[in-house]
Coordinates of C-alpha atoms and ligand atoms in Angstrom, one line a residue:
M1160 CA -8.7 27.6 99.4
S1161 CA -5.6 26.3 101.0
S1162 CA -4.0 29.7 101.2
M1163 CA -6.9 30.8 103.5
L1164 CA -5.8 28.1 105.9
Q1165 CA -2.3 29.5 106.2
P1166 CA -1.4 30.4 109.7
Q1167 CA -1.5 34.1 110.3
I1168 CA 1.1 36.3 112.0
I1169 CA 0.2 37.2 115.5
L1170 CA 1.4 40.7 116.3
L1171 CA -0.5 41.3 119.5
K1172 CA -1.0 39.1 122.5
E1173 CA -4.2 37.5 123.5
G1174 CA -6.4 39.9 125.4
T1175 CA -5.4 43.1 123.6
D1176 CA -8.2 45.4 122.8
T1177 CA -8.5 45.0 119.1
S1178 CA -11.2 47.4 118.1
Q1179 CA -9.8 49.7 115.5
G1180 CA -10.8 52.8 113.7
K1181 CA -14.4 54.0 113.9
P1182 CA -15.7 51.8 116.8
Q1183 CA -12.6 52.6 118.8
L1184 CA -13.1 56.4 118.3
V1185 CA -16.8 56.1 119.1
S1186 CA -16.1 54.2 122.3
N1187 CA -13.5 56.7 123.4
I1188 CA -15.9 59.6 122.8
N1189 CA -18.5 57.8 124.8
A1190 CA -16.1 57.3 127.7
C1191 CA -15.2 61.0 127.7
T1192 CA -18.8 62.0 127.7
A1193 CA -19.5 59.7 130.6
V1194 CA -16.7 61.3 132.6
A1195 CA -18.0 64.8 131.8
D1196 CA -21.5 63.8 133.0
V1197 CA -20.1 63.3 136.4
V1198 CA -18.9 66.9 136.8
R1199 CA -21.6 68.4 134.6
T1200 CA -23.9 69.3 137.5
T1201 CA -21.2 71.1 139.5
L1202 CA -20.8 74.0 137.1
G1203 CA -21.8 77.5 138.1
P1204 CA -23.1 79.2 141.1
R1205 CA -26.1 76.9 141.4
G1206 CA -24.0 73.8 140.7
M1207 CA -24.3 70.9 143.0
D1208 CA -21.5 69.4 145.1
K1209 CA -20.2 65.9 144.9
L1210 CA -19.6 63.7 147.9
I1211 CA -16.8 61.2 147.2
H1212 CA -15.8 58.5 149.5
D1213 CA -13.1 56.0 149.0
D1214 CA -12.3 52.5 150.3
K1215 CA -10.4 53.9 153.2
G1216 CA -13.6 55.7 154.3
S1217 CA -12.4 59.2 153.8
V1218 CA -15.1 61.6 152.6
T1219 CA -14.6 64.6 150.4
I1220 CA -17.2 67.1 149.5
S1221 CA -16.2 69.2 146.5
N1222 CA -17.5 71.4 143.7
D1223 CA -14.1 71.7 142.2
G1224 CA -13.7 69.9 138.8
A1225 CA -10.1 69.1 139.3
T1226 CA -10.6 67.7 142.8
I1227 CA -13.4 65.5 141.7
M1228 CA -11.6 64.3 138.6
K1229 CA -8.5 63.5 140.7
L1230 CA -10.6 61.5 143.2
L1231 CA -12.5 59.5 140.5
D1232 CA -10.6 56.4 139.8
I1233 CA -10.7 56.6 136.1
V1234 CA -9.1 53.7 134.2
H1235 CA -10.2 54.3 130.7
P1236 CA -7.1 55.5 128.8
A1237 CA -8.9 58.1 126.7
A1238 CA -11.0 59.4 129.5
K1239 CA -7.8 59.9 131.5
I1240 CA -6.9 62.7 129.1
L1241 CA -9.8 64.7 130.6
V1242 CA -8.4 64.2 134.1
D1243 CA -5.1 65.5 132.9
I1244 CA -6.5 68.6 131.4
A1245 CA -8.5 69.3 134.5
K1246 CA -5.3 69.0 136.6
S1247 CA -3.3 71.2 134.2
Q1248 CA -6.0 73.8 134.2
D1249 CA -5.9 73.7 138.0
S1250 CA -2.2 74.2 138.2
E1251 CA -1.9 76.7 135.3
V1252 CA -4.7 79.0 136.2
G1253 CA -6.5 77.5 139.2
D1254 CA -10.1 77.9 138.0
G1255 CA -12.2 76.8 135.1
T1256 CA -11.6 73.1 135.7
T1257 CA -15.2 72.0 135.2
T1258 CA -15.4 74.2 132.2
V1259 CA -12.5 72.6 130.5
V1260 CA -13.8 69.1 131.0
L1261 CA -17.3 70.0 129.8
L1262 CA -15.9 71.8 126.7
A1263 CA -13.7 68.9 125.7
A1264 CA -16.4 66.4 126.1
E1265 CA -18.9 68.5 124.2
F1266 CA -16.5 69.0 121.3
L1267 CA -16.2 65.3 121.1
R1268 CA -19.9 64.7 121.4
E1269 CA -20.5 67.1 118.5
A1270 CA -17.8 65.2 116.5
K1271 CA -19.4 61.8 117.1
P1272 CA -22.1 61.9 114.3
F1273 CA -19.5 62.9 111.8
I1274 CA -17.2 60.1 112.8
E1275 CA -20.1 57.7 112.6
D1276 CA -20.9 59.0 109.1
G1277 CA -17.4 58.1 108.1
V1278 CA -15.7 61.5 108.2
H1279 CA -12.0 61.1 108.6
S1280 CA -11.0 62.4 112.0
Q1281 CA -8.1 64.4 110.6
N1282 CA -10.5 66.6 108.8
L1283 CA -12.3 67.3 112.0
I1284 CA -9.1 67.9 113.9
R1285 CA -7.9 70.4 111.3
S1286 CA -11.2 72.4 111.6
Y1287 CA -11.3 72.2 115.3
R1288 CA -7.8 73.6 115.6
T1289 CA -8.7 76.5 113.3
A1290 CA -11.9 77.1 115.3
G1291 CA -9.9 77.0 118.5
S1292 CA -7.4 79.6 117.5
L1293 CA -10.1 81.8 116.1
A1294 CA -12.0 81.5 119.4
I1295 CA -8.9 82.5 121.4
E1296 CA -8.3 85.5 119.2
K1297 CA -11.8 86.6 119.8
V1298 CA -11.5 86.2 123.6
K1299 CA -8.3 88.4 123.5
E1300 CA -10.2 90.9 121.4
L1301 CA -13.1 91.0 123.8
A1302 CA -11.0 91.1 127.0
V1303 CA -11.2 94.3 128.9
S1304 CA -8.1 95.6 130.7
I1305 CA -8.2 96.8 134.2
E1306 CA -4.7 98.2 134.1
G1307 CA -3.9 101.7 135.1
K1308 CA -6.7 102.0 137.7
S1309 CA -6.1 103.3 141.2
L1310 CA -5.4 100.8 144.0
E1311 CA -8.9 101.2 145.4
E1312 CA -10.6 100.7 142.0
K1313 CA -8.4 97.7 141.3
K1314 CA -9.2 96.2 144.6
S1315 CA -12.9 96.4 144.0
L1316 CA -12.5 95.0 140.5
L1317 CA -10.4 92.1 141.7
G1318 CA -12.9 91.5 144.5
K1319 CA -15.6 91.1 141.8
C1320 CA -13.4 88.5 140.1
A1321 CA -12.9 86.6 143.3
A1322 CA -16.6 86.8 144.1
T1323 CA -17.5 85.2 140.7
T1324 CA -15.2 82.3 141.5
L1325 CA -16.6 81.9 145.0
S1326 CA -20.2 82.2 144.0
S1327 CA -20.3 78.6 142.7
K1328 CA -18.8 77.2 145.9
L1329 CA -20.0 76.1 149.3
I1330 CA -19.0 79.4 150.8
G1331 CA -20.8 81.3 148.0
G1332 CA -23.2 82.8 150.6
E1333 CA -20.4 84.8 152.1
K1334 CA -18.6 85.6 148.9
E1335 CA -18.2 89.3 149.4
F1336 CA -16.7 88.7 152.9
F1337 CA -14.2 86.1 151.6
A1338 CA -13.5 87.9 148.3
S1339 CA -12.2 91.1 150.0
M1340 CA -10.2 88.9 152.3
V1341 CA -8.6 87.1 149.4
V1342 CA -7.9 90.4 147.6
D1343 CA -6.3 91.8 150.7
A1344 CA -4.2 88.7 151.1
V1345 CA -3.0 88.7 147.5
I1346 CA -2.2 92.4 147.5
A1347 CA -0.3 91.9 150.8
I1348 CA 2.1 89.4 149.2
G1349 CA 2.6 91.7 146.2
T1350 CA 4.6 90.3 143.4
D1351 CA 6.1 87.4 145.4
D1352 CA 5.6 84.3 143.4
R1353 CA 5.6 81.9 146.3
L1354 CA 2.1 80.9 146.8
N1355 CA 2.8 79.4 150.2
M1356 CA 3.3 82.9 151.5
I1357 CA -0.4 83.0 151.9
G1358 CA -1.1 80.6 154.7
I1359 CA -4.5 79.1 155.3
K1360 CA -5.1 77.8 158.8
K1361 CA -8.1 75.8 159.5
V1362 CA -9.8 75.9 162.9
P1363 CA -12.9 73.8 163.1
G1364 CA -15.8 75.3 165.0
G1365 CA -17.4 78.7 165.0
N1366 CA -19.0 80.5 162.2
M1367 CA -17.6 81.2 158.7
R1368 CA -17.9 84.9 159.5
D1369 CA -15.4 84.4 162.3
S1370 CA -12.7 83.7 159.8
F1371 CA -10.2 86.5 159.6
L1372 CA -7.1 87.7 157.8
V1373 CA -3.8 88.3 159.5
N1374 CA -1.6 90.7 157.8
G1375 CA 1.4 88.6 158.6
V1376 CA 1.7 85.2 160.1
A1377 CA -0.4 83.1 162.4
F1378 CA 0.1 79.6 163.7
K1379 CA -1.2 77.4 166.3
K1380 CA 0.4 77.7 169.7
T1381 CA 3.1 75.1 170.0
F1382 CA 3.6 72.7 172.9
S1383 CA 4.6 74.6 175.9
Y1384 CA 6.2 73.8 179.3
A1385 CA 5.6 75.1 182.8
G1386 CA 6.3 78.7 183.2
F1387 CA 4.7 79.5 179.9
E1388 CA 1.6 80.9 181.7
Q1389 CA 3.7 83.6 183.3
Q1390 CA 5.0 84.9 180.0
P1391 CA 3.5 88.0 178.6
K1392 CA 1.2 87.3 175.6
K1393 CA 1.1 90.6 173.9
F1394 CA 3.9 92.9 172.6
L1395 CA 3.9 96.1 170.6
D1396 CA 6.8 96.4 168.2
P1397 CA 8.8 93.5 169.7
K1398 CA 12.1 92.3 168.4
I1399 CA 11.8 88.7 167.3
L1400 CA 14.5 86.1 167.5
L1401 CA 14.2 83.1 165.2
L1402 CA 16.3 80.1 166.1
N1403 CA 17.1 76.7 164.9
V1404 CA 18.7 75.9 168.2
E1405 CA 17.6 73.5 171.0
L1406 CA 17.2 75.3 174.3
E1407 CA 16.8 72.3 176.6
L1408 CA 18.7 70.8 179.4
K1409 CA 19.7 67.5 178.1
S1410 CA 21.0 65.9 181.3
E1411 CA 23.9 64.3 179.5
K1412 CA 25.2 63.1 182.9
E1413 CA 22.5 60.4 182.7
N1414 CA 23.3 59.4 179.1
A1415 CA 27.0 59.4 179.1
E1416 CA 29.4 57.2 181.0
I1417 CA 31.9 59.3 182.9
R1418 CA 34.7 58.0 185.2
L1419 CA 35.5 60.2 188.1
S1420 CA 38.2 59.7 190.7
D1421 CA 37.0 62.4 193.0
P1422 CA 33.2 62.7 193.9
S1423 CA 33.5 66.5 194.0
Q1424 CA 34.2 66.5 190.3
Y1425 CA 30.7 65.2 189.7
Q1426 CA 29.2 68.6 190.6
S1427 CA 31.5 70.3 188.1
I1428 CA 30.1 68.2 185.3
V1429 CA 26.5 68.9 186.3
D1430 CA 27.4 72.6 186.5
A1431 CA 29.1 72.6 183.1
E1432 CA 25.9 71.7 181.5
W1433 CA 23.8 74.2 183.4
N1434 CA 26.4 76.8 182.4
I1435 CA 26.1 76.0 178.8
I1436 CA 22.3 76.4 178.7
Y1437 CA 22.4 79.5 180.9
D1438 CA 25.0 81.0 178.6
K1439 CA 22.7 80.3 175.6
L1440 CA 19.7 81.8 177.3
D1441 CA 21.7 84.9 178.4
K1442 CA 22.7 85.5 174.9
C1443 CA 19.1 85.3 173.7
V1444 CA 18.1 87.8 176.4
Q1445 CA 20.9 90.1 175.6
S1446 CA 19.9 90.3 172.0
G1447 CA 17.0 92.4 173.2
A1448 CA 14.4 90.0 171.6
K1449 CA 11.0 89.9 173.2
V1450 CA 9.8 87.0 171.3
V1451 CA 11.9 83.9 170.8
L1452 CA 10.9 81.2 168.3
S1453 CA 12.7 78.0 167.6
R1454 CA 12.2 75.2 165.2
L1455 CA 13.6 72.9 167.9
A1456 CA 12.5 72.3 171.5
I1457 CA 12.5 75.0 174.1
G1458 CA 12.5 73.2 177.4
D1459 CA 11.0 74.0 180.8
L1460 CA 14.2 75.6 182.2
A1461 CA 14.3 78.0 179.2
T1462 CA 10.6 78.7 179.4
Q1463 CA 10.8 79.7 183.0
Y1464 CA 14.0 81.7 182.4
F1465 CA 12.3 83.7 179.7
A1466 CA 9.1 84.1 181.7
D1467 CA 11.2 85.7 184.6
R1468 CA 12.5 88.2 182.0
D1469 CA 9.2 89.0 180.4
I1470 CA 10.0 87.3 177.2
F1471 CA 7.7 85.1 175.1
C1472 CA 9.0 81.9 173.6
A1473 CA 7.7 79.1 171.5
G1474 CA 9.5 75.9 170.5
R1475 CA 8.9 73.3 167.9
V1476 CA 7.5 75.8 165.4
A1477 CA 6.8 74.1 162.1
E1478 CA 9.5 74.9 159.5
E1479 CA 7.1 76.5 157.0
D1480 CA 5.6 78.8 159.7
L1481 CA 9.1 79.8 160.8
K1482 CA 10.1 80.6 157.2
R1483 CA 7.0 82.7 156.8
V1484 CA 7.7 84.5 160.1
A1485 CA 11.2 85.2 158.8
A1486 CA 9.9 86.5 155.5
A1487 CA 7.3 88.6 157.1
T1488 CA 9.2 90.1 160.0
G1489 CA 12.5 90.6 158.1
G1490 CA 14.4 88.3 160.5
T1491 CA 16.8 85.6 159.7
V1492 CA 16.7 82.1 161.3
Q1493 CA 19.9 81.6 163.4
T1494 CA 21.6 78.3 163.9
S1495 CA 23.7 79.6 166.8
V1496 CA 23.0 82.1 169.6
N1497 CA 26.5 83.6 169.3
N1498 CA 26.9 87.0 167.9
I1499 CA 23.2 87.9 167.5
I1500 CA 23.3 91.2 165.8
D1501 CA 20.3 93.5 165.5
E1502 CA 20.0 92.9 161.7
V1503 CA 18.9 89.3 162.2
L1504 CA 16.1 90.2 164.5
G1505 CA 12.7 90.6 163.0
T1506 CA 9.9 92.8 164.1
C1507 CA 6.2 93.4 163.7
E1508 CA 3.6 95.9 164.9
I1509 CA 1.7 93.6 167.2
F1510 CA 2.5 90.2 168.5
E1511 CA -0.3 88.5 170.3
E1512 CA -1.3 85.1 171.5
K1513 CA -5.0 84.9 171.0
Q1514 CA -7.8 82.4 171.5
V1515 CA -9.4 81.2 168.3
G1516 CA -12.2 78.7 168.9
N1517 CA -10.6 75.9 171.0
E1518 CA -7.1 76.8 170.0
R1519 CA -4.7 79.4 170.9
F1520 CA -2.9 81.1 168.1
N1521 CA 0.4 83.1 167.9
I1522 CA -0.3 86.0 165.7
F1523 CA 2.2 88.4 164.2
N1524 CA 0.3 91.4 162.7
G1525 CA 1.5 94.4 160.8
C1526 CA 4.7 92.9 159.5
P1527 CA 7.1 95.3 157.9
S1528 CA 8.1 93.5 154.8
G1529 CA 4.5 92.5 154.4
Q1530 CA 5.1 89.5 152.0
T1531 CA 2.9 87.2 153.9
A1532 CA -0.7 86.9 154.8
T1533 CA -2.6 84.2 156.7
I1534 CA -6.2 83.4 156.5
V1535 CA -7.7 81.8 159.6
L1536 CA -10.7 79.8 158.4
R1537 CA -13.5 78.9 160.7
G1538 CA -16.5 76.7 160.1
G1539 CA -18.5 73.7 161.2
A1540 CA -17.5 70.3 159.8
D1541 CA -14.0 69.3 158.8
Q1542 CA -15.2 68.6 155.2
F1543 CA -16.7 72.0 155.1
I1544 CA -13.5 73.8 156.0
E1545 CA -11.5 71.6 153.6
E1546 CA -13.8 72.6 150.8
A1547 CA -13.7 76.2 151.9
E1548 CA -9.9 76.1 151.7
R1549 CA -10.0 74.7 148.2
S1550 CA -12.4 77.4 147.1
L1551 CA -10.2 80.1 148.6
H1552 CA -7.3 78.6 146.7
D1553 CA -9.2 79.0 143.5
A1554 CA -10.1 82.5 144.3
I1555 CA -6.5 83.4 145.3
M1556 CA -5.2 81.9 142.1
I1557 CA -7.8 84.0 140.1
V1558 CA -6.9 87.2 141.8
R1559 CA -3.2 86.6 141.3
R1560 CA -3.8 85.9 137.6
A1561 CA -6.0 88.9 137.2
M1562 CA -3.4 91.1 138.9
K1563 CA -0.7 89.8 136.6
N1564 CA -2.6 89.8 133.3
S1565 CA -5.4 92.2 134.4
T1566 CA -7.8 91.5 131.6
V1567 CA -11.3 90.1 132.2
V1568 CA -14.2 88.9 130.1
A1569 CA -17.9 88.6 130.8
G1570 CA -18.8 85.3 132.6
G1571 CA -22.1 83.5 133.0
G1572 CA -21.8 82.0 129.5
A1573 CA -21.6 85.5 127.8
I1574 CA -18.2 85.0 126.4
D1575 CA -19.0 81.5 125.2
M1576 CA -22.1 82.7 123.4
E1577 CA -20.2 85.5 121.8
I1578 CA -17.5 83.2 120.5
S1579 CA -20.1 80.8 119.3
R1580 CA -21.8 83.5 117.3
Y1581 CA -18.6 84.7 115.9
L1582 CA -17.6 81.2 114.8
R1583 CA -20.9 80.5 113.1
Q1584 CA -20.6 83.8 111.3
H1585 CA -17.1 82.9 110.2
A1586 CA -18.2 79.4 109.1
R1587 CA -20.5 80.9 106.6
T1588 CA -17.6 82.3 104.7
I1589 CA -16.0 78.9 104.4
A1590 CA -16.8 76.5 101.5
G1591 CA -16.7 72.8 102.0
K1592 CA -17.1 70.4 104.9
S1593 CA -15.1 72.5 107.2
Q1594 CA -18.1 74.8 107.5
L1595 CA -20.0 72.0 109.2
F1596 CA -17.2 71.2 111.6
I1597 CA -16.7 74.7 112.7
N1598 CA -20.4 75.1 113.2
S1599 CA -20.3 72.1 115.5
Y1600 CA -17.5 73.5 117.4
A1601 CA -19.5 76.7 117.8
K1602 CA -22.5 74.8 119.0
A1603 CA -20.4 72.9 121.5
L1604 CA -19.4 76.2 123.2
E1605 CA -23.1 76.7 124.1
V1606 CA -22.8 73.9 126.6
I1607 CA -21.6 76.4 129.2
P1608 CA -24.6 78.7 129.3
R1609 CA -26.9 75.6 128.8
Q1610 CA -25.4 73.8 131.8
L1611 CA -25.5 77.0 133.9
C1612 CA -29.3 77.1 133.2
D1613 CA -29.8 73.4 133.7
N1614 CA -28.0 73.4 137.1
A1615 CA -30.1 76.4 138.2
G1616 CA -33.3 74.7 137.2
F1617 CA -34.1 77.2 134.4
D1618 CA -35.5 76.4 130.9
A1619 CA -32.2 76.2 129.0
T1620 CA -33.8 76.2 125.6
D1621 CA -35.7 79.4 126.3
V1622 CA -32.7 81.2 127.9
L1623 CA -30.4 80.1 125.1
N1624 CA -32.8 81.4 122.4
K1625 CA -32.9 84.7 124.1
L1626 CA -29.1 84.8 124.4
R1627 CA -28.7 83.9 120.7
Q1628 CA -31.0 86.6 119.7
K1629 CA -29.3 89.1 121.9
H1630 CA -25.8 88.2 120.7
A1631 CA -27.0 88.3 117.0
L1632 CA -27.8 92.0 117.3
P1633 CA -25.7 93.7 114.6
S1634 CA -24.7 96.5 116.9
G1635 CA -22.7 94.1 119.1
E1636 CA -24.3 95.5 122.2
G1637 CA -25.5 92.1 123.1
A1638 CA -22.0 90.7 123.5
P1639 CA -21.8 90.9 127.3
F1640 CA -25.1 89.2 127.9
G1641 CA -25.1 85.9 129.8
V1642 CA -27.3 83.8 132.0
D1643 CA -28.9 85.7 134.9
I1644 CA -28.6 83.3 137.8
A1645 CA -30.9 85.4 140.0
T1646 CA -34.0 85.6 137.8
G1647 CA -33.6 82.8 135.2
G1648 CA -33.5 85.2 132.3
I1649 CA -30.6 86.9 130.6
A1650 CA -28.6 89.9 131.9
D1651 CA -25.6 92.0 131.1
S1652 CA -22.9 89.9 132.9
F1653 CA -20.3 92.6 132.5
A1654 CA -22.5 95.2 134.2
N1655 CA -23.4 92.7 136.9
F1656 CA -19.7 92.1 137.6
V1657 CA -19.9 88.4 136.7
W1658 CA -16.3 88.5 135.4
E1659 CA -13.7 86.0 134.6
P1660 CA -10.0 86.6 133.9
A1661 CA -9.4 86.2 130.2
V1662 CA -6.6 83.7 130.9
V1663 CA -9.0 81.2 132.4
K1664 CA -11.1 81.2 129.3
I1665 CA -8.1 81.2 126.9
N1666 CA -6.5 78.3 128.7
A1667 CA -9.8 76.4 129.0
I1668 CA -10.5 76.7 125.2
N1669 CA -7.0 75.8 124.3
A1670 CA -6.8 72.8 126.6
A1671 CA -10.2 71.5 125.7
T1672 CA -9.6 71.8 121.9
E1673 CA -6.2 70.0 122.3
A1674 CA -7.7 67.2 124.3
A1675 CA -10.6 66.8 121.9
C1676 CA -8.1 66.6 119.0
L1677 CA -6.0 64.2 120.9
V1678 CA -8.9 61.8 121.5
L1679 CA -10.0 62.1 117.9
S1680 CA -6.5 61.2 116.7
V1681 CA -6.5 57.9 118.4
D1682 CA -7.9 55.0 116.5
E1683 CA -6.5 52.1 118.4
T1684 CA -5.7 51.4 122.0
V1685 CA -2.9 48.9 122.4
K1686 CA -3.0 47.4 125.8
N1687 CA -0.3 45.1 126.9
P1688 CA -2.0 42.7 129.3
K1689 CA 1.4 41.7 130.7
S1690 CA 2.3 45.1 132.0
E1691 CA -1.2 45.7 133.4
S1692 CA -0.3 44.4 136.8
A1693 CA 2.1 42.3 138.7
Q1694 CA -0.5 39.6 138.8
G1695 CA -0.6 39.6 135.0
E1696 CA 3.2 39.4 135.1
A1697 CA 3.1 36.3 137.3
A1698 CA 0.5 34.6 135.2
A1699 CA 2.4 35.3 132.0
S1700 CA 5.6 33.9 133.3
A1701 CA 3.7 30.8 134.6
M1702 CA 2.6 30.1 131.0
G1703 CA 6.2 30.7 129.9
G1704 CA 6.8 27.4 128.2
R1705 CA 3.6 27.2 126.2
G1706 CA 3.4 28.7 122.8
R1707 CA 5.4 31.8 123.6
G1708 CA 8.1 33.0 121.4
G1709 CA 6.7 31.3 118.4
G1710 CA 5.7 33.9 115.9
F1711 CA 3.2 31.7 114.2
R1712 CA 0.0 30.3 115.6
G1713 CA -2.7 28.4 114.0
R1714 CA -5.4 30.8 115.0
G1715 CA -6.6 34.1 113.7
R1716 CA -6.7 37.3 115.6
G1717 CA -9.6 37.9 117.8
M1718 CA -10.5 34.3 118.2
R1719 CA -11.2 33.2 121.7
R1720 CA -9.4 30.4 123.3
Ligands
ADP742 P1 -15.2 75.9 137.0 O1 -14.6 74.8 137.8 O2 -15.1 75.7 135.6 O3 -14.6 77.3 137.4 P2 -17.5 76.8 138.4 O4 -18.5 75.9 139.1 O5 -16.7 77.7 139.2 O6 -16.7 75.9 137.4 O7 -18.4 77.7 137.4 C1 -17.9 78.6 136.6 C2 -18.9 79.2 135.7 O8 -20.0 79.8 136.4 C3 -18.3 80.3 134.8 O9 -18.7 80.1 133.5 C4 -18.9 81.6 135.3 O10 -19.0 82.5 134.4 C5 -20.2 81.1 135.9 N1 -20.7 82.0 136.9 C6 -20.1 82.3 138.1 N2 -20.8 83.1 138.8 C7 -21.9 83.4 138.1 C8 -23.1 84.3 138.3 N3 -23.2 85.0 139.4 N4 -24.0 84.3 137.3 C9 -23.8 83.6 136.2 N5 -22.8 82.8 136.0 C10 -21.8 82.7 136.9
MG743 MG1 -14.8 78.2 139.3

């Protein structure tokens, strides 16, 4: 009896989450499911959007899984894993972010009854890993290559991929219009890995259809001085001079203190400065350039000087834009106006200053090195354009991936159903508990077609039964069948060009399986209340003297003060 009253060793501080093992696992799974429930309804072409507003009052409307997950202020440590996989899916492949979260949560949900029944999570993890690699092999096997097609054919195929991505977005109504724009932009930049070579400029107002693609660079007209109006606004095949030089009269005579003995010397100082700037301007003109851009200011004197010589100029061009102009026109940015040789000048087919909505844009079209493209986006509200930009980003990423890897699989839940069938079939050949776990994994994959149906308002059970039956056909002809968003039945997704790049699916399955296994491998969360916040820090140090440092305490773990 007396031994029971012995003080126990306190390992963890007061306030540490002490649930361990099964309850901890179950609570982590519940948290992950709750997170997935937030993005669940955004999946697919009929998915809904989420409006998220924060304390600062900024409002975001989005359908993109990664964007929503990022904006949700998730504090649960296990649920945070889902945020991470959504982010990584976004940066690795750019699409499939909702899919990856849904899959991970569904794997966990399927695992929950087993955990509750006392199955050791390591057994589940092992089976899930096996199932994951089998699934990925199957995707690779089913993927169809679009390699070796002519450019025209490839373009239309890539367009289909982009359209599938866009169909679930706010701009889905104009998906063909934007898909071909995206494909043209991606083909324009070729193999260049720098994504920022595709610029997206947002101009509020107008109609979505007024958006257009510039085969080169476009940027908003910069601040301009008097004399600008007299400059010509359109050139064919102009030479373009890019500078990182200030072309402005600085009036140093007012800033500096100069001692003169003779008043006539004053004029020479004023003249000196004028001579310097005129010298610079002369050199610019002599270079033969018709368009002069500078990252730094181009003042009123220079503007007028150029206007008199039929030259267009723009100062304070954003660095990124100037870089893109340089890449597109083949010019090099100069830091001095001395020795401007022909090689450093860029050129393009048409330079033009054009009105777009309420803004004026400088547009460089038909650039020789063609490594850049700019999409000028139009549309009503700011939030709308923001979301349109994010959607285009998804589509651009997809087309780039498809160009690089050039294999696609049938979308609309077809590939998921097919893997599910394959895994179930495979499970039958396994003896032991593992069969059940792999079956659960297979069942979890059905969440994609089920959610697509739910979001579109179809009878998911009915559609899924039809799909299962179709995919079970021994001939294998049912493999490309997925949810038909138009009618609420099932249709050949492949024939209907509902395609997804294979990498998106492979990455999603991989990441979701890993995340599920990770959550399942955690049986205790150790939280250090001290490191939680600075506040906790202060509180802890205030209690400094009392009872700290002593390893023994007369109370058991978990007892409240
Ligand atoms: P994610 O963020 O995962 O990409 P989406 O909202 O873009 O989520 O939805 C993608 C899912 O919608 C994919 O499974 C895709 O196959 C499916 N999908 C897209 N377009 C169609 C369509 N026209 N018909 C049926 N399914 C579609
Ligand atoms: Mg998508």
